[in-house]
Coordinates of C-alpha atoms in Angstrom, one line a residue:
Chain A
M1 CA 28.5 -210.7 -70.8
I2 CA 26.4 -207.3 -69.2
H3 CA 28.6 -205.8 -66.4
I4 CA 26.6 -204.3 -63.6
K5 CA 28.2 -202.1 -61.3
W6 CA 25.6 -202.7 -58.8
Q7 CA 27.3 -200.6 -56.0
A8 CA 27.4 -196.5 -57.8
F9 CA 24.5 -198.0 -59.5
V10 CA 22.2 -198.8 -56.3
I11 CA 23.5 -195.4 -55.1
F12 CA 22.5 -193.8 -58.1
L13 CA 18.7 -195.0 -58.5
I14 CA 18.2 -193.9 -54.8
L15 CA 19.3 -190.1 -55.7
F16 CA 17.9 -190.5 -58.7
L17 CA 14.5 -191.3 -57.7
F18 CA 14.3 -189.2 -54.7
V19 CA 14.9 -186.1 -57.5
A20 CA 12.0 -187.2 -59.4
G21 CA 10.0 -186.9 -56.4
L22 CA 11.1 -183.8 -55.7
G23 CA 10.6 -182.8 -59.3
F24 CA 6.4 -184.1 -58.6
W25 CA 6.6 -182.4 -55.3
A26 CA 8.0 -179.4 -57.0
A27 CA 4.1 -178.4 -58.1
N28 CA 3.3 -177.7 -54.1
W29 CA 6.3 -175.8 -54.0
R30 CA 5.1 -171.9 -53.0
K31 CA 1.7 -172.4 -54.8
G32 CA 0.8 -170.4 -57.9
D33 CA -2.1 -171.3 -60.5
L34 CA 0.4 -173.4 -62.9
S35 CA -2.3 -173.5 -66.1
L36 CA -1.4 -169.9 -66.5
L37 CA 2.2 -169.2 -68.5
D38 CA 3.8 -167.3 -66.0
E39 CA 3.4 -169.5 -63.8
W40 CA 4.4 -172.8 -65.6
G41 CA 7.1 -171.4 -67.8
L42 CA 8.5 -168.6 -65.3
G43 CA 7.6 -169.7 -62.1
G44 CA 5.6 -167.1 -61.5
R45 CA 8.7 -164.8 -61.3
R46 CA 9.2 -165.1 -57.8
F47 CA 12.7 -166.6 -57.0
G48 CA 15.2 -165.1 -54.8
T49 CA 18.6 -164.7 -55.0
W50 CA 19.2 -168.2 -53.8
V51 CA 17.1 -170.2 -55.7
T52 CA 17.8 -167.9 -59.0
W53 CA 21.2 -168.9 -57.8
F54 CA 20.3 -172.8 -57.9
L55 CA 18.6 -172.2 -60.8
L56 CA 21.2 -170.0 -62.8
G57 CA 24.3 -172.5 -62.0
G58 CA 22.1 -175.6 -63.2
D59 CA 21.4 -174.1 -66.0
L60 CA 24.7 -172.7 -67.0
Y61 CA 26.5 -174.8 -65.8
T62 CA 24.9 -178.9 -67.2
A63 CA 26.6 -182.5 -67.4
Y64 CA 27.0 -182.2 -70.9
T65 CA 29.7 -179.2 -69.2
F66 CA 31.4 -181.7 -66.8
I67 CA 31.5 -184.1 -69.7
A68 CA 32.7 -182.2 -72.7
V69 CA 34.8 -179.6 -71.4
P70 CA 36.8 -182.4 -69.6
A71 CA 37.3 -183.8 -72.2
L72 CA 38.8 -181.4 -74.4
V73 CA 41.2 -180.9 -71.8
Y74 CA 41.9 -184.5 -72.2
G75 CA 42.2 -184.2 -75.7
V76 CA 43.8 -180.9 -76.5
G77 CA 45.5 -179.8 -73.2
A78 CA 45.0 -175.9 -72.4
F79 CA 42.8 -174.7 -75.3
G80 CA 40.1 -176.9 -73.5
F81 CA 40.5 -174.2 -70.5
F82 CA 38.7 -171.7 -72.5
A83 CA 35.6 -172.7 -70.4
V84 CA 37.4 -170.8 -67.4
P85 CA 38.1 -167.4 -69.3
Y86 CA 34.8 -167.8 -70.6
T87 CA 32.6 -168.0 -66.9
I88 CA 34.2 -165.1 -66.3
V89 CA 33.3 -163.2 -68.7
L90 CA 30.3 -164.2 -68.7
Y91 CA 29.6 -162.4 -65.4
P92 CA 29.8 -158.6 -66.3
I93 CA 28.1 -158.8 -69.3
M94 CA 25.1 -160.5 -67.2
Y95 CA 25.4 -157.8 -64.9
I96 CA 25.0 -155.4 -66.8
V97 CA 22.5 -157.2 -69.6
M98 CA 20.3 -158.9 -67.8
P99 CA 18.5 -156.8 -64.8
R100 CA 17.6 -154.3 -67.6
L101 CA 16.1 -157.0 -70.0
W102 CA 14.3 -159.0 -66.6
R103 CA 13.1 -154.6 -66.0
V104 CA 11.8 -154.6 -69.5
C105 CA 9.8 -157.7 -69.6
R106 CA 8.7 -157.4 -66.4
A107 CA 7.4 -154.1 -66.4
N108 CA 5.4 -155.9 -70.5
S109 CA 4.7 -159.2 -69.4
F110 CA 7.5 -160.2 -71.9
V111 CA 8.0 -164.0 -70.9
T112 CA 10.5 -164.3 -73.9
P113 CA 13.2 -163.1 -76.0
S114 CA 10.9 -162.7 -78.7
D115 CA 8.1 -160.6 -77.3
F116 CA 10.4 -158.2 -76.1
V117 CA 12.0 -157.7 -80.0
K118 CA 8.5 -158.0 -81.3
A119 CA 7.5 -155.0 -78.6
R120 CA 10.6 -153.3 -79.1
F121 CA 11.1 -153.0 -82.8
D122 CA 7.4 -153.4 -84.2
S123 CA 8.9 -156.4 -86.5
R124 CA 7.3 -159.9 -86.6
S125 CA 9.4 -161.8 -88.5
M126 CA 12.2 -160.3 -86.7
S127 CA 10.4 -161.5 -83.7
L128 CA 10.2 -165.1 -85.2
A129 CA 13.6 -165.1 -86.5
V130 CA 14.4 -164.3 -82.5
A131 CA 12.0 -167.5 -81.8
V132 CA 13.3 -169.6 -84.6
T133 CA 17.0 -169.5 -84.1
G134 CA 16.5 -169.9 -80.0
I135 CA 14.2 -173.1 -80.5
L136 CA 16.4 -174.5 -82.7
A137 CA 19.7 -173.6 -80.9
T138 CA 18.4 -175.2 -77.7
M139 CA 17.5 -178.4 -79.5
P140 CA 20.5 -179.9 -80.3
Y141 CA 22.0 -179.2 -76.5
I142 CA 19.1 -181.4 -75.0
A143 CA 19.9 -183.8 -76.5
L144 CA 23.8 -183.5 -74.9
Q145 CA 22.0 -183.1 -72.4
L146 CA 20.9 -186.8 -72.2
V147 CA 24.3 -187.7 -73.6
G148 CA 25.9 -187.3 -70.0
I149 CA 23.0 -189.0 -68.8
Q150 CA 23.8 -192.0 -71.3
A151 CA 27.4 -191.7 -70.5
V152 CA 27.0 -192.7 -66.8
L153 CA 24.9 -195.1 -67.9
V154 CA 26.9 -196.5 -70.1
A155 CA 30.0 -196.4 -67.6
M156 CA 27.5 -198.1 -64.8
G157 CA 27.0 -201.6 -67.5
V158 CA 23.7 -200.4 -67.3
A159 CA 23.3 -199.1 -71.0
S160 CA 26.1 -200.9 -72.8
S161 CA 24.0 -203.3 -75.5
G162 CA 21.6 -205.0 -76.5
A163 CA 17.8 -204.3 -78.1
L164 CA 17.8 -203.0 -74.5
K165 CA 20.4 -200.4 -74.3
D166 CA 18.5 -197.4 -74.7
L167 CA 15.4 -198.5 -72.3
P168 CA 17.1 -196.6 -68.9
L169 CA 17.2 -193.2 -70.9
F170 CA 13.8 -193.5 -71.8
I171 CA 13.1 -194.5 -68.4
A172 CA 15.2 -191.2 -66.9
F173 CA 13.5 -188.7 -69.7
A174 CA 10.2 -190.3 -69.1
I175 CA 10.2 -189.1 -65.7
L176 CA 11.7 -185.8 -66.8
A177 CA 9.3 -185.0 -68.9
A178 CA 6.7 -186.1 -67.1
Y179 CA 7.7 -183.5 -63.8
T180 CA 8.2 -180.7 -66.1
Y181 CA 4.6 -181.0 -67.3
T182 CA 3.4 -181.0 -64.1
S183 CA 5.3 -179.0 -62.0
G184 CA 7.2 -176.1 -64.6
L185 CA 10.3 -174.3 -63.6
R186 CA 9.9 -175.2 -60.3
A187 CA 11.2 -178.9 -60.8
P188 CA 14.9 -177.7 -62.4
A189 CA 14.7 -175.0 -59.4
L190 CA 14.5 -177.5 -56.5
T191 CA 16.2 -180.1 -58.4
A192 CA 19.0 -177.8 -59.0
V193 CA 19.8 -177.8 -55.3
V194 CA 20.4 -181.1 -55.2
K195 CA 22.2 -181.4 -58.2
D196 CA 24.4 -178.8 -56.8
V197 CA 25.4 -180.2 -53.4
L198 CA 26.0 -183.5 -55.9
V199 CA 28.6 -181.5 -58.0
Y200 CA 29.7 -179.8 -54.9
L201 CA 30.7 -182.6 -52.9
T202 CA 31.8 -184.5 -56.3
V203 CA 34.6 -182.0 -57.3
I204 CA 35.9 -181.1 -53.4
V205 CA 36.4 -185.3 -53.4
A206 CA 38.4 -185.7 -56.6
I207 CA 40.6 -182.5 -56.8
I208 CA 42.0 -183.7 -53.4
A209 CA 41.8 -187.9 -53.4
I210 CA 43.0 -188.0 -57.3
P211 CA 45.9 -186.1 -57.1
I212 CA 46.5 -187.9 -54.1
K213 CA 46.8 -190.9 -55.9
L214 CA 47.8 -190.1 -58.8
G215 CA 51.2 -188.5 -57.0
G216 CA 50.7 -184.9 -57.1
F217 CA 49.8 -181.8 -59.4
G218 CA 53.2 -181.4 -60.6
H219 CA 53.5 -185.8 -61.4
I220 CA 50.2 -184.9 -63.5
F221 CA 51.5 -182.0 -65.4
S222 CA 54.2 -182.9 -66.5
V223 CA 52.7 -186.4 -67.4
S224 CA 49.9 -184.8 -69.2
Q225 CA 52.7 -182.8 -71.6
V226 CA 54.4 -185.8 -72.9
A227 CA 51.3 -187.5 -73.5
L228 CA 49.6 -184.6 -75.0
A229 CA 52.4 -183.1 -77.1
A230 CA 52.8 -186.3 -78.4
K231 CA 49.3 -186.0 -80.3
G232 CA 49.9 -182.0 -81.1
G233 CA 48.6 -181.0 -78.0
S234 CA 49.9 -178.8 -75.4
V235 CA 49.6 -177.9 -71.4
N236 CA 50.6 -174.3 -72.3
L237 CA 48.8 -172.4 -75.1
P238 CA 50.2 -172.0 -78.3
P239 CA 50.7 -168.4 -79.5
K240 CA 48.8 -169.2 -82.9
L241 CA 45.9 -170.4 -80.3
Y242 CA 46.0 -166.9 -78.7
G243 CA 43.4 -165.5 -80.9
A244 CA 41.1 -168.8 -81.1
F245 CA 41.1 -169.0 -77.0
A246 CA 39.8 -165.1 -76.7
T247 CA 37.0 -164.8 -79.3
L248 CA 35.9 -168.5 -78.3
A249 CA 36.2 -166.8 -73.6
L250 CA 34.3 -163.7 -75.5
G251 CA 31.5 -165.2 -78.2
S252 CA 30.7 -168.1 -76.4
A253 CA 29.8 -165.8 -72.7
F254 CA 27.9 -163.2 -74.9
A255 CA 25.7 -166.7 -76.6
L256 CA 25.6 -168.0 -73.5
L257 CA 22.6 -165.5 -72.5
L258 CA 20.6 -165.0 -75.4
Y259 CA 20.4 -168.9 -75.4
P260 CA 16.3 -169.3 -74.2
H261 CA 17.2 -171.3 -71.1
V262 CA 19.1 -168.7 -69.8
V263 CA 16.4 -165.3 -70.7
T264 CA 14.0 -168.4 -68.6
G265 CA 16.0 -168.5 -65.7
T266 CA 17.1 -164.9 -65.3
L267 CA 13.2 -164.0 -65.8
G268 CA 12.1 -165.9 -63.2
A269 CA 13.8 -163.9 -60.3
K270 CA 11.8 -162.1 -58.3
S271 CA 14.2 -158.9 -58.6
A272 CA 16.7 -157.0 -61.2
R273 CA 18.5 -156.6 -58.1
T274 CA 18.9 -160.2 -57.4
I275 CA 19.8 -161.1 -60.6
E276 CA 23.0 -158.1 -60.0
R277 CA 23.7 -160.4 -56.7
N278 CA 23.8 -163.2 -58.6
S279 CA 25.8 -162.3 -61.2
A280 CA 28.3 -161.1 -58.0
L281 CA 27.7 -164.5 -56.4
L282 CA 27.8 -167.0 -59.2
P283 CA 31.5 -167.4 -60.4
L284 CA 31.4 -170.0 -57.5
Y285 CA 30.4 -172.1 -60.1
S286 CA 33.1 -171.5 -62.6
V287 CA 35.9 -172.5 -59.5
A288 CA 34.3 -175.7 -59.4
L289 CA 33.9 -175.8 -63.8
A290 CA 38.0 -175.1 -63.7
L291 CA 39.0 -177.9 -61.5
L292 CA 36.5 -180.3 -63.6
A293 CA 38.4 -179.0 -66.1
I294 CA 41.5 -179.8 -64.4
L295 CA 40.3 -184.2 -64.5
G296 CA 41.2 -184.1 -68.0
F297 CA 44.9 -183.9 -67.1
M298 CA 44.1 -186.6 -64.3
A299 CA 42.4 -189.0 -66.9
I300 CA 45.7 -188.6 -68.6
A301 CA 48.1 -189.3 -65.6
A302 CA 45.8 -192.1 -64.8
G303 CA 46.3 -193.6 -68.2
I304 CA 42.8 -193.9 -69.2
K305 CA 42.5 -194.9 -72.6
T306 CA 39.3 -194.2 -75.0
S307 CA 38.4 -192.4 -78.1
V308 CA 34.4 -191.7 -76.5
S309 CA 34.8 -188.1 -75.2
S310 CA 31.9 -188.5 -72.7
E311 CA 33.5 -191.9 -71.3
V312 CA 36.4 -189.8 -70.0
V313 CA 35.1 -188.4 -67.4
P314 CA 33.2 -191.6 -65.8
L315 CA 36.4 -193.8 -66.4
L316 CA 38.2 -191.6 -64.8
L317 CA 35.6 -191.5 -61.7
L318 CA 35.8 -195.1 -61.7
K319 CA 39.1 -196.3 -61.6
T320 CA 40.1 -193.6 -59.2
L321 CA 37.2 -193.4 -56.6
P322 CA 35.7 -196.4 -54.3
Q323 CA 32.8 -197.2 -56.3
W324 CA 30.2 -196.8 -53.9
F325 CA 31.2 -192.8 -54.4
V326 CA 31.5 -192.3 -57.9
G327 CA 27.4 -193.5 -57.5
I328 CA 27.1 -190.2 -56.3
A329 CA 29.6 -188.6 -58.7
F330 CA 27.1 -190.1 -61.4
A331 CA 23.8 -189.2 -59.7
A332 CA 25.5 -185.5 -60.2
I333 CA 25.7 -185.8 -64.1
G334 CA 23.2 -186.9 -63.8
I335 CA 20.5 -184.9 -62.3
G336 CA 23.4 -182.0 -63.6
A337 CA 21.3 -183.3 -66.6
L338 CA 17.8 -182.8 -65.9
V339 CA 17.7 -180.1 -64.1
P340 CA 18.8 -178.4 -67.6
A341 CA 17.2 -180.3 -70.0
A342 CA 13.6 -179.3 -67.9
I343 CA 14.2 -175.7 -68.6
M344 CA 16.1 -175.7 -72.0
S345 CA 12.5 -177.6 -73.0
I346 CA 10.4 -174.9 -70.9
A347 CA 12.1 -172.1 -72.9
A348 CA 12.1 -173.7 -76.2
S349 CA 7.7 -174.4 -75.6
N350 CA 8.0 -170.8 -74.4
L351 CA 9.0 -169.0 -77.5
F352 CA 7.1 -171.6 -79.3
S353 CA 4.2 -171.3 -77.9
R354 CA 3.8 -167.1 -77.0
N355 CA 6.1 -166.7 -81.0
I356 CA 4.5 -169.0 -82.7
Y357 CA 1.2 -170.7 -82.1
K358 CA 0.5 -167.1 -79.9
E359 CA 1.6 -165.1 -82.8
F360 CA 1.0 -166.7 -86.7
F361 CA -1.9 -169.6 -85.5
N362 CA -4.3 -168.3 -82.6
H363 CA -4.0 -164.7 -82.2
D364 CA -6.3 -165.0 -79.5
A365 CA -5.4 -167.4 -77.3
T366 CA -6.1 -167.0 -73.7
T367 CA -3.0 -167.3 -71.2
Q368 CA -4.2 -170.6 -70.4
Q369 CA -4.1 -171.8 -73.6
E370 CA -0.3 -170.2 -73.8
A371 CA 0.8 -172.9 -71.5
K372 CA -1.5 -175.8 -72.2
V373 CA 0.7 -174.9 -75.8
A374 CA 4.1 -175.1 -74.3
K375 CA 3.5 -178.0 -71.9
F376 CA 2.7 -180.6 -74.8
V377 CA 5.4 -178.9 -77.2
S378 CA 7.9 -179.4 -73.6
L379 CA 7.0 -183.2 -74.0
I380 CA 7.3 -182.9 -78.2
V381 CA 10.7 -180.8 -77.6
K382 CA 12.0 -183.7 -75.4
L383 CA 10.6 -186.6 -77.4
G384 CA 12.8 -185.1 -80.3
A385 CA 16.1 -184.6 -78.1
L386 CA 15.6 -188.8 -77.2
L387 CA 14.9 -190.0 -80.9
F388 CA 18.0 -187.6 -82.3
V389 CA 19.9 -189.4 -79.2
V390 CA 18.9 -192.3 -80.5
V391 CA 18.1 -192.7 -83.6
I392 CA 21.5 -190.1 -85.0
P393 CA 24.9 -190.7 -84.5
L394 CA 26.2 -188.6 -81.5
K395 CA 28.9 -186.7 -83.8
Y396 CA 25.7 -184.8 -85.9
S397 CA 24.5 -183.8 -82.0
I398 CA 27.9 -182.2 -81.1
Y399 CA 28.0 -180.7 -84.8
L400 CA 24.4 -179.3 -84.0
Q401 CA 25.3 -178.0 -80.9
T402 CA 28.1 -176.2 -82.2
L403 CA 26.2 -174.9 -85.5
G404 CA 23.4 -173.9 -82.4
G405 CA 26.3 -171.4 -80.7
I406 CA 26.9 -169.7 -84.3
W407 CA 23.5 -169.2 -84.8
I408 CA 22.6 -167.9 -81.3
L409 CA 25.0 -165.1 -80.8
Q410 CA 23.2 -163.7 -84.4
T411 CA 20.3 -162.7 -82.3
G412 CA 22.7 -160.3 -79.9
P413 CA 22.2 -157.5 -82.1
A414 CA 18.6 -157.1 -82.2
I415 CA 18.2 -158.6 -78.6
I416 CA 21.4 -156.7 -76.2
G417 CA 21.4 -153.8 -79.1
G418 CA 17.7 -153.5 -78.6
L419 CA 18.2 -153.0 -75.3
W420 CA 20.2 -149.8 -75.0
T421 CA 18.7 -148.3 -78.1
R422 CA 16.2 -147.8 -81.0
W423 CA 18.1 -145.9 -83.6
L424 CA 19.2 -149.7 -85.2
H425 CA 16.1 -149.9 -88.0
K426 CA 14.3 -153.4 -87.9
K427 CA 15.0 -154.8 -91.2
A428 CA 18.3 -153.8 -90.8
L429 CA 18.4 -156.3 -87.9
L430 CA 16.5 -159.2 -90.4
I431 CA 19.6 -158.8 -92.7
G432 CA 22.3 -158.5 -90.1
W433 CA 20.7 -161.5 -88.8
T434 CA 20.4 -163.7 -92.4
V435 CA 23.9 -162.4 -93.1
G436 CA 25.5 -163.9 -89.9
M437 CA 23.1 -167.0 -90.0
A438 CA 24.5 -167.6 -93.4
W439 CA 28.0 -166.8 -92.8
G440 CA 28.4 -168.4 -89.9
T441 CA 27.0 -171.6 -91.3
Y442 CA 28.6 -172.1 -94.3
M443 CA 32.2 -171.1 -92.0
A444 CA 31.0 -174.4 -89.8
Y445 CA 30.3 -176.3 -93.0
T446 CA 33.9 -175.6 -94.6
L447 CA 35.4 -177.1 -91.4
K448 CA 33.4 -179.9 -91.5
F449 CA 31.3 -179.0 -88.1
A450 CA 33.9 -180.5 -86.7
S451 CA 35.0 -177.4 -85.3
S452 CA 34.1 -173.9 -84.6
T453 CA 37.2 -171.7 -84.7
Y454 CA 37.2 -170.8 -88.2
G455 CA 40.8 -168.7 -90.2
L456 CA 40.2 -165.4 -91.5
K457 CA 42.6 -164.2 -93.9
I458 CA 42.2 -160.5 -93.5
F459 CA 44.3 -157.7 -94.6
G460 CA 46.9 -160.6 -96.0
R461 CA 47.0 -163.0 -92.5
T462 CA 45.2 -165.5 -91.7
E463 CA 43.3 -165.0 -88.0
L464 CA 42.0 -168.2 -86.1
G465 CA 38.6 -167.3 -84.2
Y466 CA 35.8 -168.3 -82.9
A467 CA 33.6 -168.8 -86.3
A468 CA 30.4 -167.4 -84.1
V469 CA 32.4 -164.1 -83.4
W470 CA 33.2 -163.5 -87.1
A471 CA 29.5 -163.8 -87.8
V472 CA 28.2 -161.5 -85.4
I473 CA 31.1 -158.4 -86.7
A474 CA 29.6 -159.1 -90.0
N475 CA 25.7 -158.9 -88.4
I476 CA 27.1 -156.0 -86.4
I477 CA 28.5 -153.9 -89.5
V478 CA 25.5 -154.7 -92.0
V479 CA 23.1 -153.9 -89.0
I480 CA 24.8 -150.5 -88.5
V481 CA 25.7 -149.2 -92.2
L482 CA 22.0 -150.2 -93.6
S483 CA 20.3 -148.9 -90.3
A484 CA 22.2 -145.3 -90.7
I485 CA 21.1 -145.7 -95.0
F486 CA 17.9 -146.7 -94.0
N487 CA 17.2 -144.2 -91.2
A488 CA 18.1 -141.3 -93.6
M489 CA 16.4 -142.6 -96.0
K490 CA 13.6 -141.7 -93.4
L491 CA 11.8 -145.7 -93.8
S492 CA 9.5 -146.5 -92.0
N493 CA 10.6 -148.9 -88.0
G494 CA 7.5 -149.0 -87.1
V495 CA 6.4 -148.3 -82.9
D496 CA 8.3 -148.5 -80.1
R497 CA 5.3 -150.2 -77.8
T498 CA 7.9 -150.1 -74.6
S499 CA 8.6 -147.2 -72.9
P500 CA 12.4 -145.4 -71.5
S501 CA 11.1 -145.7 -68.1
D502 CA 10.7 -150.1 -67.9
Y503 CA 15.0 -150.1 -68.9
L504 CA 15.1 -148.2 -65.6
P505 CA 16.1 -149.2 -62.4
E506 CA 13.2 -146.7 -60.3
A507 CA 11.0 -148.6 -62.2
N508 CA 12.2 -152.1 -59.7
P509 CA 9.9 -152.4 -57.0
E510 CA 12.4 -153.7 -54.9
S511 CA 14.5 -150.2 -55.5
A512 CA 12.0 -148.6 -54.7
L513 CA 11.2 -150.9 -51.6
K514 CA 14.7 -149.8 -50.1
T515 CA 14.6 -146.1 -51.0
S516 CA 11.6 -145.5 -49.1
Chain B
M1 CA 21.3 -138.7 -61.9
A2 CA 21.8 -142.6 -60.1
G3 CA 22.1 -144.7 -63.5
K4 CA 25.3 -142.6 -64.6
V5 CA 26.6 -142.9 -61.3
R6 CA 25.7 -146.9 -62.2
Q7 CA 27.2 -146.6 -64.9
V8 CA 30.8 -145.5 -63.7
Y9 CA 31.0 -148.5 -61.5
Y10 CA 30.7 -150.6 -64.2
L11 CA 33.6 -149.7 -66.0
L12 CA 35.3 -151.7 -63.0
F13 CA 33.7 -154.6 -65.5
L14 CA 36.1 -153.7 -68.1
I15 CA 39.5 -155.2 -65.3
P16 CA 38.0 -158.7 -66.0
F17 CA 38.2 -158.5 -69.6
I18 CA 41.7 -156.8 -70.1
G19 CA 42.6 -159.5 -67.0
T20 CA 41.8 -163.3 -68.9
L21 CA 40.8 -162.0 -72.6
I22 CA 44.7 -161.2 -73.4
P23 CA 47.1 -164.7 -73.8
P24 CA 50.3 -163.7 -74.4
F25 CA 49.8 -162.3 -70.4
Y26 CA 49.3 -165.4 -68.7
A27 CA 50.0 -167.9 -71.3
K28 CA 53.4 -169.7 -69.1
V29 CA 53.8 -172.3 -67.3
T30 CA 56.2 -170.6 -64.5
P31 CA 56.1 -169.5 -61.6
S32 CA 53.6 -172.7 -60.9
L33 CA 51.5 -173.5 -57.9
F34 CA 50.8 -176.5 -55.7
G35 CA 51.6 -178.2 -58.8
L36 CA 49.9 -175.6 -61.1
P37 CA 51.4 -174.5 -64.2
Y38 CA 50.9 -170.2 -64.0
F39 CA 48.3 -171.0 -67.3
Y40 CA 45.6 -172.1 -65.1
W41 CA 46.5 -170.7 -61.5
Y42 CA 46.2 -167.5 -63.0
L43 CA 42.7 -168.0 -64.7
I44 CA 41.4 -169.4 -61.4
L45 CA 42.7 -166.6 -59.1
W46 CA 40.5 -164.0 -62.1
I47 CA 37.0 -165.8 -60.7
F48 CA 38.2 -164.7 -57.6
I49 CA 39.1 -161.3 -58.9
T50 CA 35.8 -161.0 -60.8
G51 CA 33.7 -162.3 -58.4
I52 CA 35.5 -159.3 -55.6
I53 CA 34.7 -156.8 -58.6
G54 CA 30.7 -157.7 -58.8
G55 CA 30.8 -157.4 -55.5
I56 CA 32.4 -154.0 -55.7
V57 CA 30.1 -152.9 -58.1
Y58 CA 26.8 -154.0 -56.4
F59 CA 27.8 -153.1 -52.6
L60 CA 28.6 -149.2 -54.7
S61 CA 25.4 -149.0 -56.6
E62 CA 23.0 -150.0 -53.4
A63 CA 25.3 -147.0 -51.3
K64 CA 24.5 -144.6 -53.9
R65 CA 20.8 -145.7 -54.4

């Protein structure tokens, strides 16, 4: 029969309800007119350094990350640690790319990356491609956040069996949907603070208490080496995986910055300088992530045996920590799912409302109508994600998320390339995107969607690498070659609706204040 | 002109890429630190180095603004 771990569950419930209350209250925080898309969908672009830090932290380091990274380490060892170089090189790229994107979006009141692509390249089709890619890549990501909540509910014995097994998940998601609807981006910004306090608390306790209990890191790693070697993994990275490890880290870093929810989180900042400051401060989260990754080895050493990867971390915590503290840790994971799920659904809704609804169905939509549509779509998006998790087997969500990473990187040439040059031809960008999407999907297909590292035969040898990176290299080559040809043919490249000064720091009000 | 100066600082950002994206440099078990194999503490150390580099670029661009 169902055995509920009451101590953990009660603490989980209290923290969860507190955060839900906070989410609703957020509508009143730094009050703005929430019937405008800029206010609902970007928090009025007023978030300072601290709020942005928490918001992006909640956005980048999600519940799924906290569950999946240690689980991968548990399964294969060192290779799973690619998440660490990934979240290291992320920040130099963020520092260079995102403030520039923020400036041009602010100067032209863009809400989404699609808005930017449309104005920069005068191309509705490329803008639509960016919007559709963004929505497709985000949906499975939201679904996987739900898997995070589901994993801790199952571990507490609340959602294990019977006809009502998905009920707690439905309730959690209904609450999330309701407060996202009423408060917009303010809700995840505020709840992210609670999430982070809980996450850091959990990480610090886990990284000190569990190794003491298991006999120290030296012992944990030597036990892990033996256990991993038996199933083909290793505590040290084998040379045949060097290429895959490095391309996965680099490709994931670029891909992450192109995800709509990350763009939304960044555009909510009050200045470009806020984003630069955050690029220097956010690596602190990577420390937490690295320590969490090591939980995968601790799970091996603690003798956790499971074939369900999302259960690795919950089972380890239950086995090694007092139950009341596990309640706190599980709340960190549960709330860690709510924060990014809210931002993701807002970002996907912004894209739909601005770049599909207004662009193709109601060209004269007012910003109030845009906001109304976005709010409504945010509910649909979450319902879709929920059905996904409940109706379709889990592995398909993971496959789709793998595909999502490959797909979203294909918008890089238009978005990141477009920030620096307009030499790229809009038709070349569209063809390059098509090539990248098609080949990327094909590679994933040949891997049966189970892995994203593809062995590319090149110069007589096979190079293992992240499929998204191979696909985007092809994409970039096509874009450059065709741009050269189209420009030489003097094929019309439309009108750039942004101006060169939109991209420069001098246009940034905060720096203008400081120099005066 | 301020833009050009900033771009020179950005070169500092190449350092973390070189330090973390070439696994043959660090895919080793020894020397270990507090029981952590080299591979792990080396990468964790780079999180801090990258944060510091970010801070340096931030403050240098502040001074030259």
